């Protein structure tokens, strides 16, 4: 391996070969059997496209280079109408129609707090119950107010005026001036 890869490559590119190929000295010529030429089949037409069997399709005759492009397109169109070949890829994310909105189901909307705040769903049973609860709360609050008024009216009164002044002074907090920092 005295020669490197690049030198061998450059020689081959230039057309020089390292090993001359021995030419066969005698070529044995045997008489070839003469076979009559088979006539080439006629080119396929649009009528042949209509004859394609759905269960045993053979599109190889339509894909040869000497076939008219319109016939090839018709054959391909027929091929892709077959359900076997007309399957969308499930991984293709661009095949869906995103112009149609996908709304939330009504059952899920009813459970959302925002729909209650916006009043999207009126519940006739719930509104009647809420009104009853509100009336009960008002009635109970009025009863509580009457009880508080009754507690304020007591028969016991204090005769000591100093106790009243002391309690008034307890609410007041003397404010001391801030000490100077040195």
CSV table of N, CA and C in Angstrom, one decimal:
chain,number,residue,atom,x,y,z
A,1,UNK,N,0.8,-1.2,0.0
A,1,UNK,CA,0.0,0.0,0.0
A,1,UNK,C,0.9,1.2,0.0
A,2,UNK,N,1.7,1.3,-0.9
A,2,UNK,CA,2.6,2.4,-1.0
A,2,UNK,C,1.9,3.6,-1.5
A,3,UNK,N,0.9,3.4,-2.4
A,3,UNK,CA,0.2,4.6,-2.9
A,3,UNK,C,-1.0,4.9,-2.0
A,4,UNK,N,-1.3,6.2,-1.9
A,4,UNK,CA,-2.4,6.6,-1.1
A,4,UNK,C,-3.7,6.6,-1.8
A,5,UNK,N,-4.7,6.9,-1.1
A,5,UNK,CA,-6.1,6.9,-1.7
A,5,UNK,C,-6.2,7.9,-2.8
A,6,UNK,N,-5.7,9.1,-2.5
A,6,UNK,CA,-5.9,10.2,-3.5
A,6,UNK,C,-5.1,10.0,-4.8
A,7,UNK,N,-4.0,9.3,-4.7
A,7,UNK,CA,-3.2,9.1,-5.9
A,7,UNK,C,-4.0,8.0,-6.8
A,8,UNK,N,-4.5,7.0,-6.2
A,8,UNK,CA,-5.3,6.0,-6.9
A,8,UNK,C,-6.5,6.7,-7.5
A,9,UNK,N,-7.2,7.5,-6.8
A,9,UNK,CA,-8.4,8.2,-7.3
A,9,UNK,C,-8.1,9.1,-8.5
A,10,UNK,N,-7.0,9.8,-8.4
A,10,UNK,CA,-6.6,10.7,-9.5
A,10,UNK,C,-6.3,9.9,-10.7
A,11,UNK,N,-5.6,8.8,-10.6
A,11,UNK,CA,-5.3,8.0,-11.8
A,11,UNK,C,-6.5,7.4,-12.4
A,12,UNK,N,-7.5,7.0,-11.6
A,12,UNK,CA,-8.7,6.4,-12.2
A,12,UNK,C,-9.5,7.5,-12.8
A,13,UNK,N,-9.5,8.7,-12.3
A,13,UNK,CA,-10.2,9.8,-12.9
A,13,UNK,C,-9.6,10.2,-14.2
A,14,UNK,N,-8.3,10.1,-14.3
A,14,UNK,CA,-7.6,10.5,-15.5
A,14,UNK,C,-7.7,9.4,-16.6
A,15,UNK,N,-8.2,8.2,-16.2
A,15,UNK,CA,-8.4,7.1,-17.2
A,15,UNK,C,-7.3,6.2,-17.2
A,16,UNK,N,-6.3,6.3,-16.4
A,16,UNK,CA,-5.2,5.4,-16.3
A,16,UNK,C,-5.6,4.3,-15.4
A,17,UNK,N,-5.3,3.1,-15.8
A,17,UNK,CA,-5.6,2.0,-14.9
A,17,UNK,C,-4.3,1.3,-14.4
A,18,UNK,N,-4.3,0.9,-13.2
A,18,UNK,CA,-3.1,0.2,-12.7
A,18,UNK,C,-3.0,-1.2,-13.2
A,19,UNK,N,-4.0,-1.9,-13.3
A,19,UNK,CA,-4.0,-3.3,-13.8
A,19,UNK,C,-4.6,-3.3,-15.2
A,20,UNK,N,-3.7,-3.6,-16.2
A,20,UNK,CA,-4.3,-3.7,-17.5
A,20,UNK,C,-5.2,-5.0,-17.6
A,21,UNK,N,-6.3,-4.8,-18.1
A,21,UNK,CA,-7.3,-5.9,-18.2
A,21,UNK,C,-6.9,-6.7,-19.5
A,22,UNK,N,-6.7,-8.0,-19.3
A,22,UNK,CA,-6.4,-8.9,-20.4
A,22,UNK,C,-7.5,-9.0,-21.4
A,23,UNK,N,-7.3,-8.8,-22.6
A,23,UNK,CA,-8.3,-8.9,-23.6
A,23,UNK,C,-8.5,-10.4,-24.0
A,24,UNK,N,-9.7,-10.9,-24.1
A,24,UNK,CA,-9.8,-12.3,-24.5
A,24,UNK,C,-9.4,-12.4,-26.0
A,25,UNK,N,-8.6,-13.4,-26.2
A,25,UNK,CA,-8.0,-13.5,-27.5
A,25,UNK,C,-8.9,-14.1,-28.5
A,26,UNK,N,-9.7,-15.0,-28.1
A,26,UNK,CA,-10.7,-15.7,-29.0
A,26,UNK,C,-12.0,-15.5,-28.4
A,27,UNK,N,-12.9,-14.9,-29.2
A,27,UNK,CA,-14.2,-14.7,-28.8
A,27,UNK,C,-15.0,-15.8,-29.5
A,28,UNK,N,-15.6,-16.6,-28.8
A,28,UNK,CA,-16.4,-17.7,-29.4
A,28,UNK,C,-17.7,-17.1,-29.8
A,29,UNK,N,-17.9,-17.2,-31.1
A,29,UNK,CA,-19.1,-16.7,-31.7
A,29,UNK,C,-20.0,-17.9,-31.9
A,30,UNK,N,-21.1,-17.9,-31.2
A,30,UNK,CA,-22.1,-19.0,-31.5
A,30,UNK,C,-23.3,-18.3,-32.2
A,31,UNK,N,-23.8,-19.1,-33.0
A,31,UNK,CA,-25.0,-18.5,-33.7
A,31,UNK,C,-26.1,-18.4,-32.7
A,32,UNK,N,-26.6,-17.1,-32.7
A,32,UNK,CA,-27.8,-16.8,-31.8
A,32,UNK,C,-29.0,-17.3,-32.4
A,33,UNK,N,-29.9,-17.9,-31.7
A,33,UNK,CA,-31.2,-18.3,-32.3
A,33,UNK,C,-31.9,-17.1,-32.7
A,34,UNK,N,-32.4,-17.1,-33.9
A,34,UNK,CA,-33.2,-16.0,-34.4
A,34,UNK,C,-34.6,-16.1,-34.0
A,35,UNK,N,-35.1,-15.2,-33.2
A,35,UNK,CA,-36.5,-15.2,-32.8
A,35,UNK,C,-37.2,-14.1,-33.5
A,36,UNK,N,-38.4,-14.4,-33.9
A,36,UNK,CA,-39.2,-13.4,-34.5
A,36,UNK,C,-39.5,-12.3,-33.5
A,37,UNK,N,-39.4,-11.0,-34.0
A,37,UNK,CA,-39.6,-9.9,-33.1
A,37,UNK,C,-41.0,-9.9,-32.7
A,38,UNK,N,-41.2,-9.7,-31.4
A,38,UNK,CA,-42.6,-9.6,-30.9
A,38,UNK,C,-43.0,-8.2,-31.1
A,39,UNK,N,-44.2,-8.0,-31.6
A,39,UNK,CA,-44.6,-6.6,-31.8
A,39,UNK,C,-44.9,-6.0,-30.5
A,40,UNK,N,-44.5,-4.7,-30.4
A,40,UNK,CA,-44.7,-4.0,-29.1
A,40,UNK,C,-46.2,-3.7,-28.9
A,41,UNK,N,-46.6,-3.8,-27.6
A,41,UNK,CA,-48.0,-3.6,-27.4
A,41,UNK,C,-48.4,-2.2,-27.7
A,42,UNK,N,-49.6,-2.0,-28.1
A,42,UNK,CA,-50.0,-0.6,-28.4
A,42,UNK,C,-50.0,0.3,-27.2
A,43,UNK,N,-49.8,1.5,-27.3
A,43,UNK,CA,-49.7,2.4,-26.1
A,43,UNK,C,-51.1,2.4,-25.4
A,44,UNK,N,-51.1,2.6,-24.1
A,44,UNK,CA,-52.4,2.6,-23.4
A,44,UNK,C,-53.1,3.9,-23.6
A,45,UNK,N,-54.5,3.8,-23.5
A,45,UNK,CA,-55.3,5.0,-23.8
A,45,UNK,C,-56.2,5.2,-22.6
A,46,UNK,N,-57.1,6.2,-22.7
A,46,UNK,CA,-58.1,6.5,-21.7
A,46,UNK,C,-59.1,5.4,-21.5
A,47,UNK,N,-59.3,4.6,-22.6
A,47,UNK,CA,-60.2,3.5,-22.5
A,47,UNK,C,-59.6,2.4,-21.5
A,48,UNK,N,-58.3,2.3,-21.6
A,48,UNK,CA,-57.7,1.3,-20.7
A,48,UNK,C,-57.7,1.7,-19.2
A,49,UNK,N,-57.8,3.0,-19.0
A,49,UNK,CA,-57.9,3.5,-17.7
A,49,UNK,C,-59.2,3.1,-17.1
A,50,UNK,N,-60.3,3.1,-17.8
A,50,UNK,CA,-61.6,2.8,-17.3
A,50,UNK,C,-61.7,1.3,-17.1
A,51,UNK,N,-60.8,0.5,-17.7
A,51,UNK,CA,-60.9,-1.0,-17.5
A,51,UNK,C,-60.1,-1.5,-16.4
A,52,UNK,N,-59.4,-0.6,-15.6
A,52,UNK,CA,-58.6,-1.0,-14.5
A,52,UNK,C,-59.5,-1.6,-13.4
A,53,UNK,N,-59.1,-2.8,-13.0
A,53,UNK,CA,-59.9,-3.6,-12.0
A,53,UNK,C,-59.5,-3.1,-10.6
A,54,UNK,N,-60.5,-2.8,-9.8
A,54,UNK,CA,-60.3,-2.3,-8.5
A,54,UNK,C,-59.6,-3.3,-7.6
A,55,UNK,N,-59.9,-4.5,-7.7
A,55,UNK,CA,-59.4,-5.6,-6.8
A,55,UNK,C,-58.0,-6.1,-7.3
A,56,UNK,N,-57.6,-5.9,-8.5
A,56,UNK,CA,-56.3,-6.3,-9.0
A,56,UNK,C,-55.8,-5.2,-9.9
A,57,UNK,N,-55.4,-4.1,-9.4
A,57,UNK,CA,-54.9,-3.0,-10.2
A,57,UNK,C,-53.5,-3.2,-10.7
A,58,UNK,N,-53.2,-2.9,-11.9
A,58,UNK,CA,-51.9,-2.9,-12.4
A,58,UNK,C,-51.6,-1.6,-13.2
A,59,UNK,N,-50.9,-0.7,-12.5
A,59,UNK,CA,-50.6,0.6,-13.0
A,59,UNK,C,-49.3,0.7,-13.8
A,60,UNK,N,-48.6,-0.4,-13.8
A,60,UNK,CA,-47.2,-0.4,-14.4
A,60,UNK,C,-47.3,0.0,-15.9
A,61,UNK,N,-48.3,-0.4,-16.6
A,61,UNK,CA,-48.4,0.0,-18.0
A,61,UNK,C,-48.6,1.5,-18.2
A,62,UNK,N,-49.1,2.2,-17.3
A,62,UNK,CA,-49.4,3.6,-17.4
A,62,UNK,C,-48.2,4.4,-17.0
A,63,UNK,N,-47.2,3.9,-16.4
A,63,UNK,CA,-46.1,4.6,-15.9
A,63,UNK,C,-44.9,4.5,-16.8
A,64,UNK,N,-45.0,4.0,-17.9
A,64,UNK,CA,-43.9,3.9,-18.9
A,64,UNK,C,-43.7,5.3,-19.5
A,65,UNK,N,-42.4,5.6,-20.0
A,65,UNK,CA,-42.1,6.9,-20.5
A,65,UNK,C,-42.9,7.3,-21.8
A,66,UNK,N,-43.3,6.3,-22.6
A,66,UNK,CA,-43.9,6.7,-23.8
A,66,UNK,C,-45.4,6.9,-23.7
A,67,UNK,N,-46.0,6.9,-22.5
A,67,UNK,CA,-47.4,7.0,-22.3
A,67,UNK,C,-47.8,8.5,-22.3
A,68,UNK,N,-48.9,8.9,-22.9
A,68,UNK,CA,-49.4,10.3,-22.9
A,68,UNK,C,-49.6,10.8,-21.4
A,69,UNK,N,-49.1,12.0,-21.1
A,69,UNK,CA,-49.2,12.5,-19.7
A,69,UNK,C,-50.7,12.6,-19.2
A,70,UNK,N,-51.6,12.8,-20.1
A,70,UNK,CA,-53.0,12.9,-19.7
A,70,UNK,C,-53.5,11.5,-19.3
A,71,UNK,N,-53.1,10.5,-20.0
A,71,UNK,CA,-53.5,9.1,-19.6
A,71,UNK,C,-52.8,8.8,-18.3
A,72,UNK,N,-51.6,9.2,-18.1
A,72,UNK,CA,-50.9,8.9,-16.8
A,72,UNK,C,-51.7,9.6,-15.6
A,73,UNK,N,-52.1,10.8,-15.8
A,73,UNK,CA,-52.8,11.6,-14.8
A,73,UNK,C,-54.1,10.9,-14.5
A,74,UNK,N,-54.8,10.5,-15.6
A,74,UNK,CA,-56.1,9.8,-15.4
A,74,UNK,C,-55.9,8.5,-14.6
A,75,UNK,N,-54.9,7.8,-14.9
A,75,UNK,CA,-54.6,6.5,-14.2
A,75,UNK,C,-54.3,6.8,-12.7
A,76,UNK,N,-53.5,7.8,-12.4
A,76,UNK,CA,-53.2,8.2,-11.1
A,76,UNK,C,-54.4,8.6,-10.3
A,77,UNK,N,-55.3,9.4,-11.0
A,77,UNK,CA,-56.5,9.8,-10.3
A,77,UNK,C,-57.4,8.6,-10.0
A,78,UNK,N,-57.4,7.7,-10.9
A,78,UNK,CA,-58.2,6.4,-10.6
A,78,UNK,C,-57.6,5.7,-9.5
A,79,UNK,N,-56.2,5.6,-9.4
A,79,UNK,CA,-55.6,4.9,-8.3
A,79,UNK,C,-55.8,5.5,-7.0
A,80,UNK,N,-55.8,6.9,-6.9
A,80,UNK,CA,-56.0,7.5,-5.6
A,80,UNK,C,-57.4,7.6,-5.2
A,81,UNK,N,-58.4,7.3,-6.0
A,81,UNK,CA,-59.8,7.2,-5.6
A,81,UNK,C,-60.1,5.9,-4.9
A,82,UNK,N,-59.2,4.9,-5.0
A,82,UNK,CA,-59.3,3.6,-4.4
A,82,UNK,C,-59.1,3.8,-2.9
A,83,UNK,N,-60.0,3.3,-2.0
A,83,UNK,CA,-59.8,3.5,-0.6
A,83,UNK,C,-58.5,3.0,0.0
A,84,UNK,N,-57.9,2.0,-0.7
A,84,UNK,CA,-56.6,1.5,-0.2
A,84,UNK,C,-55.5,2.5,-0.2
A,85,UNK,N,-55.5,3.4,-1.2
A,85,UNK,CA,-54.5,4.4,-1.4
A,85,UNK,C,-55.0,5.7,-0.9
A,86,UNK,N,-56.2,5.9,-0.6
A,86,UNK,CA,-56.8,7.2,-0.2
A,86,UNK,C,-57.0,7.3,1.3
A,87,UNK,N,-55.9,7.1,2.1
A,87,UNK,CA,-55.9,7.1,3.5
A,87,UNK,C,-55.0,8.3,4.0
A,88,UNK,N,-55.6,9.2,4.8
A,88,UNK,CA,-54.9,10.3,5.3
A,88,UNK,C,-54.0,9.9,6.4
A,89,UNK,N,-52.8,10.5,6.5
A,89,UNK,CA,-51.9,10.2,7.6
A,89,UNK,C,-52.4,10.8,8.9
A,90,UNK,N,-52.5,10.0,9.9
A,90,UNK,CA,-52.9,10.5,11.2
A,90,UNK,C,-52.0,11.4,11.9
A,91,UNK,N,-50.7,11.5,11.5
A,91,UNK,CA,-49.8,12.4,12.0
A,91,UNK,C,-49.8,13.7,11.4
A,92,UNK,N,-50.5,13.9,10.3
A,92,UNK,CA,-50.6,15.2,9.6
A,92,UNK,C,-51.5,16.1,10.4
A,93,UNK,N,-50.9,17.2,10.9
A,93,UNK,CA,-51.6,18.1,11.8
A,93,UNK,C,-52.3,19.2,11.0
A,94,UNK,N,-52.1,19.3,9.7
A,94,UNK,CA,-52.7,20.4,8.9
A,94,UNK,C,-53.9,19.9,8.1
A,95,UNK,N,-54.4,18.7,8.4
A,95,UNK,CA,-55.6,18.2,7.6
A,95,UNK,C,-56.9,18.6,8.2
A,96,UNK,N,-56.9,19.0,9.5
A,96,UNK,CA,-58.2,19.4,10.1
A,96,UNK,C,-58.6,20.8,9.6
A,97,UNK,N,-59.9,21.0,9.8
A,97,UNK,CA,-60.5,22.3,9.4
A,97,UNK,C,-60.6,23.1,10.7
A,98,UNK,N,-59.7,24.0,10.9
A,98,UNK,CA,-59.6,24.8,12.1
A,98,UNK,C,-60.5,26.1,12.0
A,99,UNK,N,-61.2,26.2,10.9
A,99,UNK,CA,-62.1,27.4,10.8
A,99,UNK,C,-63.4,27.1,11.6
A,100,UNK,N,-63.7,25.9,11.9
A,100,UNK,CA,-64.9,25.6,12.7
A,100,UNK,C,-64.5,25.6,14.2
A,101,UNK,N,-65.3,26.4,15.0
A,101,UNK,CA,-64.9,26.4,16.4
A,101,UNK,C,-65.3,25.1,17.1
A,102,UNK,N,-64.6,24.8,18.1
A,102,UNK,CA,-64.9,23.7,18.9
A,102,UNK,C,-65.4,24.1,20.3
A,103,UNK,N,-66.7,24.4,20.4
A,103,UNK,CA,-67.2,24.9,21.7
A,103,UNK,C,-67.2,23.9,22.8
A,104,UNK,N,-67.3,24.5,24.0
A,104,UNK,CA,-67.3,23.6,25.2
A,104,UNK,C,-68.8,23.0,25.2
A,105,UNK,N,-68.9,21.8,25.7
A,105,UNK,CA,-70.2,21.2,25.8
A,105,UNK,C,-71.0,22.0,26.9
A,106,UNK,N,-72.4,22.1,26.8
A,106,UNK,CA,-73.2,22.8,27.7
A,106,UNK,C,-73.0,22.3,29.2
A,107,UNK,N,-72.9,21.0,29.4
A,107,UNK,CA,-72.7,20.5,30.7
A,107,UNK,C,-71.5,21.1,31.4
A,108,UNK,N,-70.4,21.3,30.6
A,108,UNK,CA,-69.2,21.8,31.2
A,108,UNK,C,-69.3,23.3,31.5
A,109,UNK,N,-70.1,24.0,30.6
A,109,UNK,CA,-70.3,25.4,30.8
A,109,UNK,C,-71.1,25.7,32.0
A,110,UNK,N,-72.1,24.9,32.3
A,110,UNK,CA,-72.9,25.1,33.4
A,110,UNK,C,-72.1,25.0,34.7
A,111,UNK,N,-71.1,24.2,34.8
A,111,UNK,CA,-70.3,24.0,36.0
A,111,UNK,C,-69.3,25.1,36.2
A,112,UNK,N,-69.1,25.9,35.2
A,112,UNK,CA,-68.1,27.0,35.3
A,112,UNK,C,-68.6,28.2,36.1
A,113,UNK,N,-67.7,28.8,36.9
A,113,UNK,CA,-68.1,29.9,37.8
A,113,UNK,C,-68.4,31.1,36.9
A,114,UNK,N,-67.7,31.3,35.8
A,114,UNK,CA,-67.9,32.4,34.9
A,114,UNK,C,-69.3,32.4,34.4
A,115,UNK,N,-69.9,31.2,34.1
A,115,UNK,CA,-71.3,31.2,33.6
A,115,UNK,C,-72.3,31.6,34.6
A,116,UNK,N,-72.0,31.3,35.9
A,116,UNK,CA,-72.9,31.8,37.0
A,116,UNK,C,-72.8,33.3,37.1
A,117,UNK,N,-71.6,33.8,37.0
A,117,UNK,CA,-71.4,35.3,37.2
A,117,UNK,C,-72.1,36.0,36.0
A,118,UNK,N,-72.0,35.5,34.8
A,118,UNK,CA,-72.6,36.1,33.6
A,118,UNK,C,-74.0,35.8,33.5
A,119,UNK,N,-74.5,34.8,34.2
A,119,UNK,CA,-75.9,34.4,34.2
A,119,UNK,C,-76.3,33.8,32.8
A,120,UNK,N,-75.4,33.0,32.3
A,120,UNK,CA,-75.6,32.3,31.0
A,120,UNK,C,-76.7,31.3,31.1
A,121,UNK,N,-76.8,30.6,32.3
A,121,UNK,CA,-77.8,29.5,32.4
A,121,UNK,C,-78.7,29.9,33.6
A,122,UNK,N,-80.0,30.1,33.3
A,122,UNK,CA,-80.9,30.4,34.4
A,122,UNK,C,-81.5,29.1,35.0
A,123,UNK,N,-81.4,28.9,36.3
A,123,UNK,CA,-81.9,27.8,36.9
A,123,UNK,C,-83.1,28.1,37.7
A,124,UNK,N,-84.3,27.8,37.3
A,124,UNK,CA,-85.5,28.2,37.9
A,124,UNK,C,-85.6,27.6,39.4
A,125,UNK,N,-85.2,26.4,39.6
A,125,UNK,CA,-85.3,25.9,41.0
A,125,UNK,C,-84.3,26.6,41.9
A,126,UNK,N,-83.1,26.9,41.3
A,126,UNK,CA,-82.1,27.5,42.1
A,126,UNK,C,-82.4,28.9,42.5
A,127,UNK,N,-83.1,29.7,41.6
A,127,UNK,CA,-83.4,31.1,41.9
A,127,UNK,C,-84.5,31.1,43.0
A,128,UNK,N,-85.5,30.2,43.0
A,128,UNK,CA,-86.5,30.2,44.0
A,128,UNK,C,-85.9,29.8,45.3
A,129,UNK,N,-85.0,28.9,45.4
A,129,UNK,CA,-84.3,28.5,46.6
A,129,UNK,C,-83.5,29.7,47.1
A,130,UNK,N,-82.8,30.4,46.3
A,130,UNK,CA,-82.0,31.5,46.7
A,130,UNK,C,-82.8,32.6,47.3
A,131,UNK,N,-84.0,32.9,46.7
A,131,UNK,CA,-84.9,33.9,47.2
A,131,UNK,C,-85.4,33.5,48.6
A,132,UNK,N,-85.7,32.2,48.8
A,132,UNK,CA,-86.2,31.7,50.1
A,132,UNK,C,-85.1,31.9,51.1
A,133,UNK,N,-83.8,31.6,50.8
A,133,UNK,CA,-82.7,31.8,51.7
A,133,UNK,C,-82.5,33.2,52.0
A,134,UNK,N,-82.6,34.1,51.0
A,134,UNK,CA,-82.4,35.5,51.3
A,134,UNK,C,-83.5,36.0,52.2
A,135,UNK,N,-84.7,35.6,52.1
A,135,UNK,CA,-85.8,36.0,53.0
A,135,UNK,C,-85.6,35.5,54.4
A,136,UNK,N,-85.1,34.3,54.5
A,136,UNK,CA,-84.8,33.7,55.8
A,136,UNK,C,-83.6,34.5,56.5
A,137,UNK,N,-82.6,34.9,55.7
A,137,UNK,CA,-81.5,35.7,56.3
A,137,UNK,C,-82.0,37.0,56.8
A,138,UNK,N,-82.9,37.7,56.0
A,138,UNK,CA,-83.4,39.0,56.4
A,138,UNK,C,-84.2,38.9,57.7
A,139,UNK,N,-85.0,37.8,57.7
A,139,UNK,CA,-85.8,37.6,58.9
A,139,UNK,C,-85.0,37.4,60.2
A,140,UNK,N,-83.9,36.5,60.0
A,140,UNK,CA,-83.1,36.2,61.1
A,140,UNK,C,-82.3,37.5,61.6
A,141,UNK,N,-81.8,38.3,60.6
A,141,UNK,CA,-81.1,39.5,61.0
A,141,UNK,C,-82.0,40.5,61.7
A,142,UNK,N,-83.3,40.6,61.3
A,142,UNK,CA,-84.2,41.5,62.1
A,142,UNK,C,-84.4,40.9,63.5
A,143,UNK,N,-84.5,39.6,63.6
A,143,UNK,CA,-84.7,39.1,65.0
A,143,UNK,C,-83.5,39.3,65.8
A,144,UNK,N,-82.3,39.2,65.3
A,144,UNK,CA,-81.0,39.5,66.0
A,144,UNK,C,-81.0,41.0,66.4
A,145,UNK,N,-81.4,41.9,65.6
A,145,UNK,CA,-81.4,43.3,65.9
A,145,UNK,C,-82.4,43.6,67.1
A,146,UNK,N,-83.5,42.9,67.1
A,146,UNK,CA,-84.4,43.1,68.3
A,146,UNK,C,-83.8,42.6,69.5
A,147,UNK,N,-83.1,41.5,69.5
A,147,UNK,CA,-82.4,41.0,70.7
A,147,UNK,C,-81.4,41.9,71.2
A,148,UNK,N,-80.6,42.5,70.3
A,148,UNK,CA,-79.6,43.5,70.7
A,148,UNK,C,-80.2,44.7,71.3
A,149,UNK,N,-81.3,45.2,70.8
A,149,UNK,CA,-81.9,46.4,71.4
A,149,UNK,C,-82.4,46.0,72.8
A,150,UNK,N,-82.9,44.8,73.0
A,150,UNK,CA,-83.4,44.4,74.3
A,150,UNK,C,-82.3,44.3,75.3
A,151,UNK,N,-81.1,43.9,74.8
A,151,UNK,CA,-80.0,43.8,75.7
A,151,UNK,C,-79.5,45.2,76.2
A,152,UNK,N,-79.6,46.2,75.3
A,152,UNK,CA,-79.1,47.5,75.6
A,152,UNK,C,-80.0,48.1,76.7
A,153,UNK,N,-81.2,47.8,76.7
A,153,UNK,CA,-82.2,48.3,77.7
A,153,UNK,C,-82.1,47.5,79.0
A,154,UNK,N,-81.4,47.9,79.9
A,154,UNK,CA,-81.3,47.2,81.2
A,154,UNK,C,-81.8,48.0,82.3
A,155,UNK,N,-82.2,47.4,83.4
A,155,UNK,CA,-82.7,48.2,84.5
A,155,UNK,C,-81.6,48.6,85.5
A,156,UNK,N,-80.5,48.0,85.3
A,156,UNK,CA,-79.4,48.4,86.2
A,156,UNK,C,-78.6,49.6,85.6
A,157,UNK,N,-78.5,50.6,86.4
A,157,UNK,CA,-77.7,51.8,86.0
A,157,UNK,C,-76.7,52.1,87.1
A,158,UNK,N,-75.6,52.6,86.7
A,158,UNK,CA,-74.6,52.9,87.6
A,158,UNK,C,-74.8,54.3,88.1
A,159,UNK,N,-74.6,54.5,89.4
A,159,UNK,CA,-74.7,55.8,90.0
A,159,UNK,C,-73.3,56.5,90.2
A,160,UNK,N,-72.3,55.7,89.9
A,160,UNK,CA,-70.9,56.3,90.1
A,160,UNK,C,-70.5,57.0,88.9
A,161,UNK,N,-70.3,58.3,88.9
A,161,UNK,CA,-69.9,59.1,87.7
A,161,UNK,C,-68.4,58.9,87.4
A,162,UNK,N,-67.6,58.6,88.4
A,162,UNK,CA,-66.2,58.4,88.2
A,162,UNK,C,-65.9,57.2,87.4
A,163,UNK,N,-66.7,56.2,87.5
A,163,UNK,CA,-66.5,55.0,86.7
A,163,UNK,C,-66.7,55.3,85.2
A,164,UNK,N,-67.7,56.1,84.9
A,164,UNK,CA,-67.9,56.5,83.5
A,164,UNK,C,-66.8,57.3,83.0
A,165,UNK,N,-66.3,58.2,83.7
A,165,UNK,CA,-65.2,59.1,83.2
A,165,UNK,C,-63.9,58.3,83.1
A,166,UNK,N,-63.7,57.3,84.0
A,166,UNK,CA,-62.5,56.4,83.8
A,166,UNK,C,-62.6,55.6,82.6
A,167,UNK,N,-63.7,55.0,82.3
A,167,UNK,CA,-63.9,54.2,81.1
A,167,UNK,C,-63.7,55.1,79.8
A,168,UNK,N,-64.1,56.3,79.9
A,168,UNK,CA,-63.9,57.2,78.8
A,168,UNK,C,-62.5,57.5,78.6
A,169,UNK,N,-61.7,57.7,79.7
A,169,UNK,CA,-60.3,58.0,79.6
A,169,UNK,C,-59.5,56.7,79.1
A,170,UNK,N,-60.0,55.5,79.3
A,170,UNK,CA,-59.2,54.3,78.9
A,170,UNK,C,-59.1,54.2,77.4
A,171,UNK,N,-60.1,54.8,76.7
A,171,UNK,CA,-60.1,54.7,75.2
A,171,UNK,C,-59.1,55.7,74.6
A,172,UNK,N,-58.7,56.7,75.4
A,172,UNK,CA,-57.7,57.6,74.9
A,172,UNK,C,-56.3,57.2,75.2
A,173,UNK,N,-55.5,57.2,74.2
A,173,UNK,CA,-54.1,56.8,74.4
A,173,UNK,C,-53.2,58.1,74.3
A,174,UNK,N,-52.5,58.4,75.3
A,174,UNK,CA,-51.6,59.6,75.2
A,174,UNK,C,-50.5,59.4,74.2
A,175,UNK,N,-50.3,60.4,73.4
A,175,UNK,CA,-49.2,60.3,72.4
A,175,UNK,C,-48.0,61.0,72.9
A,176,UNK,N,-46.9,60.3,73.0
A,176,UNK,CA,-45.7,60.9,73.5
A,176,UNK,C,-44.9,61.4,72.4
A,177,UNK,N,-44.2,62.5,72.5
A,177,UNK,CA,-43.3,63.0,71.4
A,177,UNK,C,-42.2,62.0,71.2
A,178,UNK,N,-41.8,61.9,70.0
A,178,UNK,CA,-40.7,61.0,69.6
A,178,UNK,C,-39.4,61.5,70.3
A,179,UNK,N,-38.6,60.6,70.8
A,179,UNK,CA,-37.4,61.0,71.4
A,179,UNK,C,-36.4,61.3,70.4
A,180,UNK,N,-35.5,62.3,70.7
A,180,UNK,CA,-34.5,62.7,69.8
A,180,UNK,C,-33.4,61.6,69.8
A,181,UNK,N,-32.9,61.3,68.6
A,181,UNK,CA,-31.8,60.4,68.5
A,181,UNK,C,-30.5,61.1,68.6
A,182,UNK,N,-29.6,60.7,69.4
A,182,UNK,CA,-28.3,61.3,69.5
A,182,UNK,C,-27.2,60.4,69.1
